[in-house]
Amino acid sequence: MKFTKEHEWLRVEGDLIVVGITEHAAEALGDVVFVELPEAGTQVAAGDEVSVIESVKAASDILAPVEGEIVEVNGALSDNPGLVNEDPLGGAWFFKLKVDDLGVIDQFMDEDEYKDFIG
Amino acid sequence: MTDLFRLPLHELHLQLGGKMVPFAGYEMPVQYPAGVMAEHLHVRSQAGLFDVSHMGQVVLRPKGTMESLGLALEALMPVDVLGLKEGRQRYGLFTSETGGILDDLMFANRGTDYLLVVNAARKAHDFAHLAAHLADVAELDIQESRALLALQGPQAEAALAVLVPDVTAMRFMDVAQVDTVFGELWLSRSGYTGEDGFEISVPVEGALDFARALLALEGVAPIGLGARDSLRLEAGLCLYGHDIDETTSPVEADLTWAIQKVRREGGARAGGFPGAARILSELTNGPERRRVGLRPEGRAPMREGVALFATDGTGLGAITSGGFGPSVGAPIAMGYVATGFAAEGQALEAELRGKKLPLVVAATPFHPTNYKR
């Protein structure tokens, strides 16, 4: 699993990259009450705002960490946004990206580097 | 970095794991480890302890009679002050010459004085306002050495009665002064959550022991500002600086219930408060816009600043408070719309992240209130 400075995680699953937010991010956001997911089939560039997450405190954007096509979104989050707090690294994945080269995730931090990053 | 004031119970909040944030010039606990949602639901089902010591407390002691002081207060508020009986508290509003709201407050008749509790962000303004207008009729005794706690929720009475048995006799909006081992408590049966409960002024010397004693009682948990905001929003209560301010009149704000008949056209003491021309005219003819409750139809919370439209695209106003209502289980909001669109059930649209989303004008409170009348 790799981590971005925007507190998202990326994991390779088959030929796809699965994206979610980190425990640190989920804790900082507080109770999540709404998740707006992108549509499957959307072509995105790195840094595009593709999803919105709302907690009891505020709204935050979820960015596409790399260029690719969103091929699947996690509909469970629409019905149960609280999953983001309960299981941020597992059941609360946001979307799956199809990319040209899975090697793009090497640019991101590994777990130790991310831990240092968040102090 | 600006210097923030610290609450008398600052260390206790840190020990309880409170996450401190700046609010109205104070470092305030926005939440404890339980989190906003759990804290909110705890208040609705059991009892929550809030530290609201940032609010302003001032005792007005009459230089002449209570009646002359009451009349002087009526010259600042469109409210029946003289009619408030000893031992009772009432909601008040300081109005401006143009009919806006300078602050909202609670005031209590304690027989030999009035106790006022005002918003933290407005206390410097209010104290100056009172000093400028009441100097001849009252001595202003600003309470710098008292903390203010609120104990709210269906178990608040049973919990507080363990320490202060007398509270069981109090009804909604009663006030009392009671000597205890924590010092003289000034109690009112009121709050800002829609639940039964008490606000309790306690001398700073006794505040820590009192707060610890309350937290040790069955069902009592510490509650932060985050849940305070979602609780008051579900109760349909205004937050000064957001839902009401100097640009909103009490009639626009749908606070006409706070203007008793005696101060209205035809009443024995009609008018005679700042902005009376506009406020009395709006009472008779209706305001141009009105504060309403709003229920977004989807799950997306709509917060302060979100623009409101008629379904034909005409701009109507904006949301002034909004978020997720944990007890309602859905997003809720309040805001101002042109009066023709203020009826319950009116379909509207709100622009959120570039998209128009449906919402509907709804009755407040969003969650039934639970006061002990």
JSON list of N, CA and C in Angstrom, two decimals, chain B residues 160-211:
[
{"chain": "B", "resi": 160, "resn": "LEU", "atom": "N", "xyz": [-28.30, 16.18, 38.17]},
{"chain": "B", "resi": 160, "resn": "LEU", "atom": "CA", "xyz": [-28.02, 17.40, 38.94]},
{"chain": "B", "resi": 160, "resn": "LEU", "atom": "C", "xyz": [-28.65, 17.32, 40.33]},
{"chain": "B", "resi": 161, "resn": "ALA", "atom": "N", "xyz": [-29.80, 16.64, 40.45]},
{"chain": "B", "resi": 161, "resn": "ALA", "atom": "CA", "xyz": [-30.49, 16.56, 41.73]},
{"chain": "B", "resi": 161, "resn": "ALA", "atom": "C", "xyz": [-29.67, 15.82, 42.79]},
{"chain": "B", "resi": 162, "resn": "VAL", "atom": "N", "xyz": [-28.74, 14.98, 42.35]},
{"chain": "B", "resi": 162, "resn": "VAL", "atom": "CA", "xyz": [-27.86, 14.30, 43.31]},
{"chain": "B", "resi": 162, "resn": "VAL", "atom": "C", "xyz": [-27.02, 15.33, 44.07]},
{"chain": "B", "resi": 163, "resn": "LEU", "atom": "N", "xyz": [-26.61, 16.38, 43.37]},
{"chain": "B", "resi": 163, "resn": "LEU", "atom": "CA", "xyz": [-25.78, 17.42, 43.98]},
{"chain": "B", "resi": 163, "resn": "LEU", "atom": "C", "xyz": [-26.60, 18.59, 44.50]},
{"chain": "B", "resi": 164, "resn": "VAL", "atom": "N", "xyz": [-27.70, 18.90, 43.81]},
{"chain": "B", "resi": 164, "resn": "VAL", "atom": "CA", "xyz": [-28.54, 20.06, 44.16]},
{"chain": "B", "resi": 164, "resn": "VAL", "atom": "C", "xyz": [-30.00, 19.60, 44.13]},
{"chain": "B", "resi": 165, "resn": "PRO", "atom": "N", "xyz": [-30.49, 19.01, 45.23]},
{"chain": "B", "resi": 165, "resn": "PRO", "atom": "CA", "xyz": [-31.85, 18.42, 45.23]},
{"chain": "B", "resi": 165, "resn": "PRO", "atom": "C", "xyz": [-32.94, 19.41, 44.82]},
{"chain": "B", "resi": 166, "resn": "ASP", "atom": "N", "xyz": [-32.75, 20.70, 45.12]},
{"chain": "B", "resi": 166, "resn": "ASP", "atom": "CA", "xyz": [-33.78, 21.71, 44.85]},
{"chain": "B", "resi": 166, "resn": "ASP", "atom": "C", "xyz": [-34.17, 21.80, 43.37]},
{"chain": "B", "resi": 167, "resn": "VAL", "atom": "N", "xyz": [-33.33, 21.34, 42.47]},
{"chain": "B", "resi": 167, "resn": "VAL", "atom": "CA", "xyz": [-33.60, 21.59, 41.05]},
{"chain": "B", "resi": 167, "resn": "VAL", "atom": "C", "xyz": [-34.83, 20.87, 40.54]},
{"chain": "B", "resi": 168, "resn": "THR", "atom": "N", "xyz": [-35.27, 19.83, 41.24]},
{"chain": "B", "resi": 168, "resn": "THR", "atom": "CA", "xyz": [-36.44, 19.09, 40.75]},
{"chain": "B", "resi": 168, "resn": "THR", "atom": "C", "xyz": [-37.70, 19.95, 40.76]},
{"chain": "B", "resi": 169, "resn": "ALA", "atom": "N", "xyz": [-37.70, 21.00, 41.59]},
{"chain": "B", "resi": 169, "resn": "ALA", "atom": "CA", "xyz": [-38.87, 21.87, 41.68]},
{"chain": "B", "resi": 169, "resn": "ALA", "atom": "C", "xyz": [-38.90, 22.91, 40.55]},
{"chain": "B", "resi": 170, "resn": "MET", "atom": "N", "xyz": [-37.81, 23.05, 39.83]},
{"chain": "B", "resi": 170, "resn": "MET", "atom": "CA", "xyz": [-37.74, 24.10, 38.80]},
{"chain": "B", "resi": 170, "resn": "MET", "atom": "C", "xyz": [-38.44, 23.64, 37.52]},
{"chain": "B", "resi": 171, "resn": "ARG", "atom": "N", "xyz": [-39.08, 24.60, 36.86]},
{"chain": "B", "resi": 171, "resn": "ARG", "atom": "CA", "xyz": [-39.68, 24.35, 35.55]},
{"chain": "B", "resi": 171, "resn": "ARG", "atom": "C", "xyz": [-38.88, 25.09, 34.49]},
{"chain": "B", "resi": 172, "resn": "PHE", "atom": "N", "xyz": [-39.19, 24.81, 33.21]},
{"chain": "B", "resi": 172, "resn": "PHE", "atom": "CA", "xyz": [-38.52, 25.46, 32.09]},
{"chain": "B", "resi": 172, "resn": "PHE", "atom": "C", "xyz": [-38.51, 26.98, 32.28]},
{"chain": "B", "resi": 173, "resn": "MET", "atom": "N", "xyz": [-37.34, 27.57, 32.22]},
{"chain": "B", "resi": 173, "resn": "MET", "atom": "CA", "xyz": [-37.11, 29.02, 32.31]},
{"chain": "B", "resi": 173, "resn": "MET", "atom": "C", "xyz": [-37.24, 29.56, 33.75]},
{"chain": "B", "resi": 174, "resn": "ASP", "atom": "N", "xyz": [-37.28, 28.67, 34.75]},
{"chain": "B", "resi": 174, "resn": "ASP", "atom": "CA", "xyz": [-37.14, 29.13, 36.13]},
{"chain": "B", "resi": 174, "resn": "ASP", "atom": "C", "xyz": [-35.67, 29.40, 36.41]},
{"chain": "B", "resi": 175, "resn": "VAL", "atom": "N", "xyz": [-35.40, 30.32, 37.33]},
{"chain": "B", "resi": 175, "resn": "VAL", "atom": "CA", "xyz": [-34.03, 30.53, 37.79]},
{"chain": "B", "resi": 175, "resn": "VAL", "atom": "C", "xyz": [-34.00, 30.42, 39.31]},
{"chain": "B", "resi": 176, "resn": "ALA", "atom": "N", "xyz": [-32.83, 30.07, 39.84]},
{"chain": "B", "resi": 176, "resn": "ALA", "atom": "CA", "xyz": [-32.67, 29.93, 41.29]},
{"chain": "B", "resi": 176, "resn": "ALA", "atom": "C", "xyz": [-31.22, 30.17, 41.67]},
{"chain": "B", "resi": 177, "resn": "GLN", "atom": "N", "xyz": [-31.02, 30.64, 42.89]},
{"chain": "B", "resi": 177, "resn": "GLN", "atom": "CA", "xyz": [-29.68, 30.78, 43.46]},
{"chain": "B", "resi": 177, "resn": "GLN", "atom": "C", "xyz": [-29.60, 29.84, 44.65]},
{"chain": "B", "resi": 178, "resn": "VAL", "atom": "N", "xyz": [-28.62, 28.96, 44.63]},
{"chain": "B", "resi": 178, "resn": "VAL", "atom": "CA", "xyz": [-28.55, 27.92, 45.65]},
{"chain": "B", "resi": 178, "resn": "VAL", "atom": "C", "xyz": [-27.13, 27.85, 46.22]},
{"chain": "B", "resi": 179, "resn": "ASP", "atom": "N", "xyz": [-27.03, 27.88, 47.55]},
{"chain": "B", "resi": 179, "resn": "ASP", "atom": "CA", "xyz": [-25.72, 27.72, 48.19]},
{"chain": "B", "resi": 179, "resn": "ASP", "atom": "C", "xyz": [-25.32, 26.26, 48.22]},
{"chain": "B", "resi": 180, "resn": "THR", "atom": "N", "xyz": [-24.11, 25.97, 47.77]},
{"chain": "B", "resi": 180, "resn": "THR", "atom": "CA", "xyz": [-23.62, 24.59, 47.76]},
{"chain": "B", "resi": 180, "resn": "THR", "atom": "C", "xyz": [-22.16, 24.59, 48.20]},
{"chain": "B", "resi": 181, "resn": "VAL", "atom": "N", "xyz": [-21.59, 23.39, 48.32]},
{"chain": "B", "resi": 181, "resn": "VAL", "atom": "CA", "xyz": [-20.16, 23.30, 48.66]},
{"chain": "B", "resi": 181, "resn": "VAL", "atom": "C", "xyz": [-19.29, 23.85, 47.53]},
{"chain": "B", "resi": 182, "resn": "PHE", "atom": "N", "xyz": [-19.87, 24.01, 46.35]},
{"chain": "B", "resi": 182, "resn": "PHE", "atom": "CA", "xyz": [-19.12, 24.55, 45.21]},
{"chain": "B", "resi": 182, "resn": "PHE", "atom": "C", "xyz": [-19.21, 26.07, 45.14]},
{"chain": "B", "resi": 183, "resn": "GLY", "atom": "N", "xyz": [-19.91, 26.67, 46.10]},
{"chain": "B", "resi": 183, "resn": "GLY", "atom": "CA", "xyz": [-20.18, 28.10, 46.07]},
{"chain": "B", "resi": 183, "resn": "GLY", "atom": "C", "xyz": [-21.63, 28.33, 45.70]},
{"chain": "B", "resi": 184, "resn": "GLU", "atom": "N", "xyz": [-22.00, 29.60, 45.56]},
{"chain": "B", "resi": 184, "resn": "GLU", "atom": "CA", "xyz": [-23.39, 29.90, 45.21]},
{"chain": "B", "resi": 184, "resn": "GLU", "atom": "C", "xyz": [-23.62, 29.64, 43.72]},
{"chain": "B", "resi": 185, "resn": "LEU", "atom": "N", "xyz": [-24.49, 28.68, 43.43]},
{"chain": "B", "resi": 185, "resn": "LEU", "atom": "CA", "xyz": [-24.81, 28.38, 42.04]},
{"chain": "B", "resi": 185, "resn": "LEU", "atom": "C", "xyz": [-25.97, 29.26, 41.59]},
{"chain": "B", "resi": 186, "resn": "TRP", "atom": "N", "xyz": [-25.87, 29.75, 40.34]},
{"chain": "B", "resi": 186, "resn": "TRP", "atom": "CA", "xyz": [-27.00, 30.44, 39.72]},
{"chain": "B", "resi": 186, "resn": "TRP", "atom": "C", "xyz": [-27.52, 29.53, 38.63]},
{"chain": "B", "resi": 187, "resn": "LEU", "atom": "N", "xyz": [-28.70, 28.98, 38.87]},
{"chain": "B", "resi": 187, "resn": "LEU", "atom": "CA", "xyz": [-29.24, 27.98, 37.96]},
{"chain": "B", "resi": 187, "resn": "LEU", "atom": "C", "xyz": [-30.38, 28.54, 37.13]},
{"chain": "B", "resi": 188, "resn": "SER", "atom": "N", "xyz": [-30.46, 28.08, 35.89]},
{"chain": "B", "resi": 188, "resn": "SER", "atom": "CA", "xyz": [-31.68, 28.31, 35.12]},
{"chain": "B", "resi": 188, "resn": "SER", "atom": "C", "xyz": [-32.02, 26.99, 34.44]},
{"chain": "B", "resi": 189, "resn": "ARG", "atom": "N", "xyz": [-33.33, 26.72, 34.34]},
{"chain": "B", "resi": 189, "resn": "ARG", "atom": "CA", "xyz": [-33.74, 25.49, 33.66]},
{"chain": "B", "resi": 189, "resn": "ARG", "atom": "C", "xyz": [-33.95, 25.85, 32.19]},
{"chain": "B", "resi": 190, "resn": "SER", "atom": "N", "xyz": [-32.88, 25.79, 31.43]},
{"chain": "B", "resi": 190, "resn": "SER", "atom": "CA", "xyz": [-32.91, 26.23, 30.03]},
{"chain": "B", "resi": 190, "resn": "SER", "atom": "C", "xyz": [-31.68, 25.67, 29.34]},
{"chain": "B", "resi": 191, "resn": "GLY", "atom": "N", "xyz": [-31.51, 26.01, 28.11]},
{"chain": "B", "resi": 191, "resn": "GLY", "atom": "CA", "xyz": [-30.34, 25.53, 27.38]},
{"chain": "B", "resi": 191, "resn": "GLY", "atom": "C", "xyz": [-30.44, 25.83, 25.91]},
{"chain": "B", "resi": 192, "resn": "TYR", "atom": "N", "xyz": [-29.60, 25.14, 25.14]},
{"chain": "B", "resi": 192, "resn": "TYR", "atom": "CA", "xyz": [-29.44, 25.47, 23.72]},
{"chain": "B", "resi": 192, "resn": "TYR", "atom": "C", "xyz": [-29.41, 24.19, 22.90]},
{"chain": "B", "resi": 193, "resn": "THR", "atom": "N", "xyz": [-30.17, 23.19, 23.36]},
{"chain": "B", "resi": 193, "resn": "THR", "atom": "CA", "xyz": [-30.12, 21.88, 22.72]},
{"chain": "B", "resi": 193, "resn": "THR", "atom": "C", "xyz": [-31.50, 21.36, 22.32]},
{"chain": "B", "resi": 194, "resn": "GLY", "atom": "N", "xyz": [-32.56, 22.00, 22.84]},
{"chain": "B", "resi": 194, "resn": "GLY", "atom": "CA", "xyz": [-33.91, 21.47, 22.64]},
{"chain": "B", "resi": 194, "resn": "GLY", "atom": "C", "xyz": [-34.28, 20.44, 23.68]},
{"chain": "B", "resi": 195, "resn": "GLU", "atom": "N", "xyz": [-33.33, 20.06, 24.53]},
{"chain": "B", "resi": 195, "resn": "GLU", "atom": "CA", "xyz": [-33.60, 19.10, 25.60]},
{"chain": "B", "resi": 195, "resn": "GLU", "atom": "C", "xyz": [-33.89, 19.83, 26.90]},
{"chain": "B", "resi": 196, "resn": "ASP", "atom": "N", "xyz": [-34.50, 19.10, 27.84]},
{"chain": "B", "resi": 196, "resn": "ASP", "atom": "CA", "xyz": [-34.57, 19.59, 29.21]},
{"chain": "B", "resi": 196, "resn": "ASP", "atom": "C", "xyz": [-33.13, 19.75, 29.71]},
{"chain": "B", "resi": 197, "resn": "GLY", "atom": "N", "xyz": [-32.94, 20.65, 30.66]},
{"chain": "B", "resi": 197, "resn": "GLY", "atom": "CA", "xyz": [-31.61, 20.79, 31.20]},
{"chain": "B", "resi": 197, "resn": "GLY", "atom": "C", "xyz": [-31.44, 22.11, 31.93]},
{"chain": "B", "resi": 198, "resn": "PHE", "atom": "N", "xyz": [-30.21, 22.36, 32.31]},
{"chain": "B", "resi": 198, "resn": "PHE", "atom": "CA", "xyz": [-29.90, 23.51, 33.16]},
{"chain": "B", "resi": 198, "resn": "PHE", "atom": "C", "xyz": [-28.65, 24.22, 32.65]},
{"chain": "B", "resi": 199, "resn": "GLU", "atom": "N", "xyz": [-28.63, 25.53, 32.85]},
{"chain": "B", "resi": 199, "resn": "GLU", "atom": "CA", "xyz": [-27.38, 26.27, 32.72]},
{"chain": "B", "resi": 199, "resn": "GLU", "atom": "C", "xyz": [-27.02, 26.72, 34.13]},
{"chain": "B", "resi": 200, "resn": "ILE", "atom": "N", "xyz": [-25.77, 26.52, 34.49]},
{"chain": "B", "resi": 200, "resn": "ILE", "atom": "CA", "xyz": [-25.37, 26.71, 35.88]},
{"chain": "B", "resi": 200, "resn": "ILE", "atom": "C", "xyz": [-24.12, 27.58, 35.94]},
{"chain": "B", "resi": 201, "resn": "SER", "atom": "N", "xyz": [-24.29, 28.75, 36.56]},
{"chain": "B", "resi": 201, "resn": "SER", "atom": "CA", "xyz": [-23.16, 29.64, 36.79]},
{"chain": "B", "resi": 201, "resn": "SER", "atom": "C", "xyz": [-22.55, 29.28, 38.13]},
{"chain": "B", "resi": 202, "resn": "VAL", "atom": "N", "xyz": [-21.24, 29.08, 38.15]},
{"chain": "B", "resi": 202, "resn": "VAL", "atom": "CA", "xyz": [-20.56, 28.61, 39.37]},
{"chain": "B", "resi": 202, "resn": "VAL", "atom": "C", "xyz": [-19.30, 29.45, 39.56]},
{"chain": "B", "resi": 203, "resn": "PRO", "atom": "N", "xyz": [-19.00, 29.84, 40.82]},
{"chain": "B", "resi": 203, "resn": "PRO", "atom": "CA", "xyz": [-17.76, 30.59, 41.04]},
{"chain": "B", "resi": 203, "resn": "PRO", "atom": "C", "xyz": [-16.56, 29.79, 40.55]},
{"chain": "B", "resi": 204, "resn": "VAL", "atom": "N", "xyz": [-15.58, 30.47, 39.94]},
{"chain": "B", "resi": 204, "resn": "VAL", "atom": "CA", "xyz": [-14.42, 29.79, 39.37]},
{"chain": "B", "resi": 204, "resn": "VAL", "atom": "C", "xyz": [-13.75, 28.88, 40.40]},
{"chain": "B", "resi": 205, "resn": "GLU", "atom": "N", "xyz": [-13.70, 29.29, 41.66]},
{"chain": "B", "resi": 205, "resn": "GLU", "atom": "CA", "xyz": [-13.03, 28.48, 42.70]},
{"chain": "B", "resi": 205, "resn": "GLU", "atom": "C", "xyz": [-13.68, 27.11, 42.85]},
{"chain": "B", "resi": 206, "resn": "GLY", "atom": "N", "xyz": [-14.98, 27.04, 42.63]},
{"chain": "B", "resi": 206, "resn": "GLY", "atom": "CA", "xyz": [-15.67, 25.76, 42.82]},
{"chain": "B", "resi": 206, "resn": "GLY", "atom": "C", "xyz": [-15.94, 25.02, 41.52]},
{"chain": "B", "resi": 207, "resn": "ALA", "atom": "N", "xyz": [-15.56, 25.64, 40.39]},
{"chain": "B", "resi": 207, "resn": "ALA", "atom": "CA", "xyz": [-15.99, 25.13, 39.09]},
{"chain": "B", "resi": 207, "resn": "ALA", "atom": "C", "xyz": [-15.40, 23.75, 38.76]},
{"chain": "B", "resi": 208, "resn": "LEU", "atom": "N", "xyz": [-14.12, 23.56, 39.09]},
{"chain": "B", "resi": 208, "resn": "LEU", "atom": "CA", "xyz": [-13.49, 22.28, 38.74]},
{"chain": "B", "resi": 208, "resn": "LEU", "atom": "C", "xyz": [-14.11, 21.14, 39.54]},
{"chain": "B", "resi": 209, "resn": "ASP", "atom": "N", "xyz": [-14.27, 21.36, 40.84]},
{"chain": "B", "resi": 209, "resn": "ASP", "atom": "CA", "xyz": [-14.88, 20.30, 41.67]},
{"chain": "B", "resi": 209, "resn": "ASP", "atom": "C", "xyz": [-16.31, 20.02, 41.22]},
{"chain": "B", "resi": 210, "resn": "PHE", "atom": "N", "xyz": [-17.03, 21.08, 40.87]},
{"chain": "B", "resi": 210, "resn": "PHE", "atom": "CA", "xyz": [-18.42, 20.92, 40.43]},
{"chain": "B", "resi": 210, "resn": "PHE", "atom": "C", "xyz": [-18.48, 20.14, 39.12]},
{"chain": "B", "resi": 211, "resn": "ALA", "atom": "N", "xyz": [-17.63, 20.51, 38.17]},
{"chain": "B", "resi": 211, "resn": "ALA", "atom": "CA", "xyz": [-17.62, 19.82, 36.87]},
{"chain": "B", "resi": 211, "resn": "ALA", "atom": "C", "xyz": [-17.24, 18.35, 37.06]}
]
